[in-house]
Amino acid sequence: MELKTFLSRVESVNGKFIEAAQKRLDNLTKPQGSLGRLEEFARRLVSIAENTMPDLNKKVVFTFAGDHGVAEEGVSAFPKEVTPQMVLNFLRGGAGINVLARHAGAEVVVVDIGVDYDFGNTDGLISKKIMKGTKNIRRGPAMTRDEALKCIETGIELANEYARSGYKIFGTGDMGIANTTPSAAITSVLTGKPVEEITGRGTGINDSAWNNKVQVIKDAISVNKPNPSDPIDILSKIGGAEIGGIAGLVLGAAANRIPVVVDGFISTAGALIAYEIEPKTKDYMFAAHNSQEIGHKAILEKIGLRPILDLDLRLGEGTGSALAMLVIEAGLKIYKEMATFGEAGVAEKV
Amino acid sequence: MELKTFLSRVESVNGKFIEAAQKRLDNLTKPQGSLGRLEEFARRLVSIAENTMPDLNKKVVFTFAGDHGVAEEGVSAFPKEVTPQMVLNFLRGGAGINVLARHAGAEVVVVDIGVDYDFGNTDGLISKKIMKGTKNIRRGPAMTRDEALKCIETGIELANEYARSGYKIFGTGDMGIANTTPSAAITSVLTGKPVEEITGRGTGINDSAWNNKVQVIKDAISVNKPNPSDPIDILSKIGGAEIGGIAGLVLGAAANRIPVVVDGFISTAGALIAYEIEPKTKDYMFAAHNSQEIGHKAILEKIGLRPILDLDLRLGEGTGSALAMLVIEAGLKIYKEMATFGEAGVAEKV
């Protein structure tokens, strides 16, 4: 598959479907606009699906897992072994994403796109390993340009496959010890904000570890000199495998006219790579929540997305995506199930 | 039932249960605190129930309906007939609250506490009519003190009844054309804020109607001179039947150790009356969302509640409560269903 050819399939949504949805919303038994963003979600789902009665009966969250060579720089509060341990936890159903996806009626698809661990034949794991962890970005590029493209293609292929299987909404998720470090590096390069302003505490580091993390990110940028106008160069030099997979999933969702709920900081860094490759992808994105990771807001502003939830989450995995799916679905149900003024015999506004 | 005797049953929650819940939360396979407010909801549910493994398997939203004499002053965009019309819409399942309560797995209990319409024997309606609409508060008191007490008692009795029947979480809701007017009057008297700063557009009035509404509220306060230190005086002079019912439900929830999700502006005005009667009720309240009605924030600040959702809702009926229940329940499921570090074989923070 040639990426450029594939990207020509991504189109902006059609305003006529937004108008059609608005017309129905305005005729439901409520003051016009009184269900606020729930109405916005319904309009957007209709325009994405190009269907005035869409459904969300098959939902899936993709949790991409990858390791990061930069973990050896002491940027995370957790040891690197936690990445494969958490992958196994996902497969057994014991992690936060499993609980929240069950709550939302969504499946969880766990993708090994770059974990530094040999899982052998592990039931339920989607094995798409591009490399056994990225290289340490403080010393050189995370991966080759070819590997970066393969990560993106992996996400696209999964999107194509699940679209063909009838899934109606995707969520993104990530697992990878140290992955707020490449996410912050990407954020700084693409938003132009100083590293200090977009670097957070990740899984919970102290002040001295935070100072070190900031320096590591600065070094990674100055050593690699990623080209700010080439998102694939950025991904390969200072990114991560799971970030590339997420970028691909977002591109694939847009090409298949599937709404994609983007989780927190790492996922939104992936979505930003997708947006820089093809800005029309924005029409298909829903920002799940406002993360506690301070860099997240900078990316949301850059793309122009308003988060759905604001619950001080900072776990990743797709947890915010799963929960936000329930809120998005609430908007669709309002649109489809409420009575109109005529049906209910209710007087309209005077 | 003597109100004072009943109120002695309301106790603050026990901090030991919060600590016990925190201990479990800190042992789950995630960085400590990384599920933010979902963890807060779990802690609070445990402390309210005084049970380290509570459940929310029976949920109910109470939608209290009442009419308002002040509607004749042209303060609403909708005619007064809409109150009974919407009550019938609720009973047929076609309103926003029905859709969102189904989505949340909650029942809807529709209570006629003061609608100016004779429903006769209408299936499914809980008939607790205290009066056929309040009197016009611009001319004199909305109701007598005795009627105000009866409204509160109605809410308490419903809370007692549903607590006995095993319901684990309550939501509040309202229906009543013109009811943002008494809610704004209550807000101004109890927060001390100028009427202009806490008066909103309700169902969608234009500038001249808004100017008129502000004057009506000022007149209602100056004509009735409610005593700011007597919440029942305030309710009777410038309140409404559904606001009293909601206040009673909140008091009853607290006395029965049941969490109560308070919807938007009207519901929170009712919760504020309950809070002024007994501040310990705060421990049992969850603020569903941040309403578009500008006075709502003033009450939330007065009580000290942080809203769960921020979706630009301004419909009422209990719609925000129903949706917020799903988020609160997500917190409980995280707490109950996630694996611990030990169970999952995941390494802890270094």
CSV table of C-alpha atoms in Angstrom, one decimal, chain A residues 29-38 40-41 76-79 81-82 85-86 89 92-100 102-103 202-205 306-315 317 319 323 325-327 329-331 333-335 337-341 343-350, chain B residues 29-38 40-41 76-79 81-82 85-86 89 92-100 102-103 202-205 306-315 317 319 323 325-327 329-331 333-335 337-341 343-350:
chain,number,residue,atom,x,y,z
A,29,THR,CA,-39.0,17.7,22.8
A,30,LYS,CA,-36.4,20.0,24.4
A,31,PRO,CA,-35.5,23.7,24.0
A,32,GLN,CA,-33.2,24.0,21.0
A,33,GLY,CA,-29.6,23.4,21.8
A,34,SER,CA,-30.3,22.5,25.4
A,35,LEU,CA,-28.5,19.2,25.2
A,36,GLY,CA,-25.3,21.1,24.3
A,37,ARG,CA,-22.4,18.9,23.3
A,38,LEU,CA,-24.6,15.7,23.2
A,40,GLU,CA,-22.8,18.1,18.7
A,41,PHE,CA,-21.7,14.5,19.1
A,76,SER,CA,9.8,7.1,34.4
A,77,ALA,CA,8.8,6.2,37.9
A,78,PHE,CA,8.2,2.6,36.8
A,79,PRO,CA,10.8,0.0,35.5
A,81,GLU,CA,9.5,-4.6,32.7
A,82,VAL,CA,6.1,-3.1,33.5
A,85,GLN,CA,3.6,-7.1,32.5
A,86,MET,CA,0.8,-4.7,31.8
A,89,ASN,CA,-2.7,-7.8,32.6
A,92,ARG,CA,-6.3,-11.2,31.5
A,93,GLY,CA,-8.8,-8.4,31.8
A,94,GLY,CA,-7.5,-6.9,35.0
A,95,ALA,CA,-6.4,-3.4,33.9
A,96,GLY,CA,-8.2,-0.1,34.0
A,97,ILE,CA,-8.9,-0.2,30.3
A,98,ASN,CA,-10.5,-3.6,30.6
A,99,VAL,CA,-12.9,-2.4,33.3
A,100,LEU,CA,-13.8,0.8,31.5
A,102,ARG,CA,-16.5,-3.5,29.7
A,103,HIS,CA,-18.5,-0.6,31.2
A,202,GLY,CA,4.1,10.9,33.8
A,203,THR,CA,3.4,8.0,36.2
A,204,GLY,CA,4.5,10.2,39.1
A,205,ILE,CA,8.1,11.4,39.1
A,306,ARG,CA,-12.4,20.3,22.9
A,307,PRO,CA,-12.1,17.4,25.3
A,308,ILE,CA,-15.3,15.6,26.4
A,309,LEU,CA,-14.4,14.7,29.9
A,310,ASP,CA,-12.3,16.4,32.6
A,311,LEU,CA,-11.7,13.9,35.3
A,312,ASP,CA,-8.0,14.4,36.2
A,313,LEU,CA,-7.1,11.1,34.4
A,314,ARG,CA,-3.5,10.4,33.5
A,315,LEU,CA,-3.4,6.6,33.1
A,317,GLU,CA,-4.3,2.6,28.0
A,319,THR,CA,-9.2,4.5,29.6
A,323,LEU,CA,-15.4,6.3,29.1
A,325,MET,CA,-17.5,6.5,24.2
A,326,LEU,CA,-20.4,6.2,26.6
A,327,VAL,CA,-20.9,10.0,26.5
A,329,GLU,CA,-23.2,7.3,22.5
A,330,ALA,CA,-25.5,9.2,24.9
A,331,GLY,CA,-25.6,11.9,22.2
A,333,LYS,CA,-29.3,7.9,21.6
A,334,ILE,CA,-30.8,11.3,22.3
A,335,TYR,CA,-30.9,12.0,18.6
A,337,GLU,CA,-34.7,7.9,20.6
A,338,MET,CA,-36.3,11.2,21.8
A,339,ALA,CA,-39.8,12.0,20.7
A,340,THR,CA,-40.4,15.0,18.5
A,341,PHE,CA,-42.8,17.9,19.5
A,343,GLU,CA,-45.1,12.9,18.3
A,344,ALA,CA,-45.4,13.9,21.9
A,345,GLY,CA,-48.1,16.6,21.5
A,346,VAL,CA,-45.9,19.2,23.3
A,347,ALA,CA,-46.3,22.9,22.4
A,348,GLU,CA,-43.2,24.6,20.9
A,349,LYS,CA,-41.5,27.8,21.9
A,350,VAL,CA,-43.7,30.9,21.7
B,29,THR,CA,-2.4,-1.9,38.7
B,30,LYS,CA,-2.0,1.8,37.8
B,31,PRO,CA,0.2,4.7,39.0
B,32,GLN,CA,-1.3,6.0,42.3
B,33,GLY,CA,-4.0,8.6,41.7
B,34,SER,CA,-3.9,8.2,37.9
B,35,LEU,CA,-7.6,7.6,37.6
B,36,GLY,CA,-8.2,11.0,39.2
B,37,ARG,CA,-11.8,11.7,40.0
B,38,LEU,CA,-12.9,8.1,39.3
B,40,GLU,CA,-12.6,10.1,44.3
B,41,PHE,CA,-16.1,8.7,43.4
B,76,SER,CA,-40.1,31.7,30.0
B,77,ALA,CA,-39.8,31.0,26.2
B,78,PHE,CA,-42.4,28.2,26.5
B,79,PRO,CA,-46.1,28.3,27.5
B,81,GLU,CA,-49.1,24.0,29.3
B,82,VAL,CA,-45.7,22.4,28.5
B,85,GLN,CA,-47.4,17.9,28.3
B,86,MET,CA,-43.8,17.0,29.3
B,89,ASN,CA,-43.9,12.7,27.5
B,92,ARG,CA,-44.4,7.6,27.6
B,93,GLY,CA,-40.6,7.4,27.6
B,94,GLY,CA,-39.9,10.0,24.9
B,95,ALA,CA,-38.1,12.7,26.7
B,96,GLY,CA,-34.4,13.4,27.2
B,97,ILE,CA,-34.4,12.0,30.7
B,98,ASN,CA,-36.0,8.7,29.5
B,99,VAL,CA,-33.3,8.2,26.9
B,100,LEU,CA,-30.4,9.0,29.2
B,102,ARG,CA,-32.2,4.0,29.9
B,103,HIS,CA,-28.6,4.5,28.8
B,202,GLY,CA,-33.7,29.4,30.8
B,203,THR,CA,-35.2,27.6,27.8
B,204,GLY,CA,-33.9,30.4,25.5
B,205,ILE,CA,-35.3,33.9,26.1
B,306,ARG,CA,-17.1,20.3,41.7
B,307,PRO,CA,-19.2,19.2,38.8
B,308,ILE,CA,-18.5,15.8,37.1
B,309,LEU,CA,-19.5,16.7,33.5
B,310,ASP,CA,-19.2,19.9,31.5
B,311,LEU,CA,-21.2,19.4,28.3
B,312,ASP,CA,-23.1,22.7,28.0
B,313,LEU,CA,-26.4,21.0,29.1
B,314,ARG,CA,-29.3,23.2,30.2
B,315,LEU,CA,-32.3,20.9,29.9
B,317,GLU,CA,-35.3,16.8,34.0
B,319,THR,CA,-30.6,14.4,32.3
B,323,LEU,CA,-25.4,10.6,32.5
B,325,MET,CA,-24.4,8.2,37.2
B,326,LEU,CA,-22.5,6.3,34.4
B,327,VAL,CA,-19.3,8.1,35.3
B,329,GLU,CA,-20.4,3.9,38.4
B,330,ALA,CA,-17.2,3.8,36.3
B,331,GLY,CA,-15.3,4.8,39.4
B,333,LYS,CA,-16.1,-0.6,38.8
B,334,ILE,CA,-12.4,0.5,38.7
B,335,TYR,CA,-12.3,0.1,42.4
B,337,GLU,CA,-12.8,-5.0,39.3
B,338,MET,CA,-9.2,-3.9,38.7
B,339,ALA,CA,-6.4,-6.4,39.5
B,340,THR,CA,-3.9,-5.5,42.3
B,341,PHE,CA,-0.1,-5.4,41.6
B,343,GLU,CA,-2.6,-10.5,41.6
B,344,ALA,CA,-1.3,-9.3,38.2
B,345,GLY,CA,2.4,-9.8,38.8
B,346,VAL,CA,3.2,-6.2,37.9
B,347,ALA,CA,6.2,-4.5,39.4
B,348,GLU,CA,5.5,-1.4,41.6
B,349,LYS,CA,6.9,2.1,41.4
B,350,VAL,CA,10.7,2.1,41.9
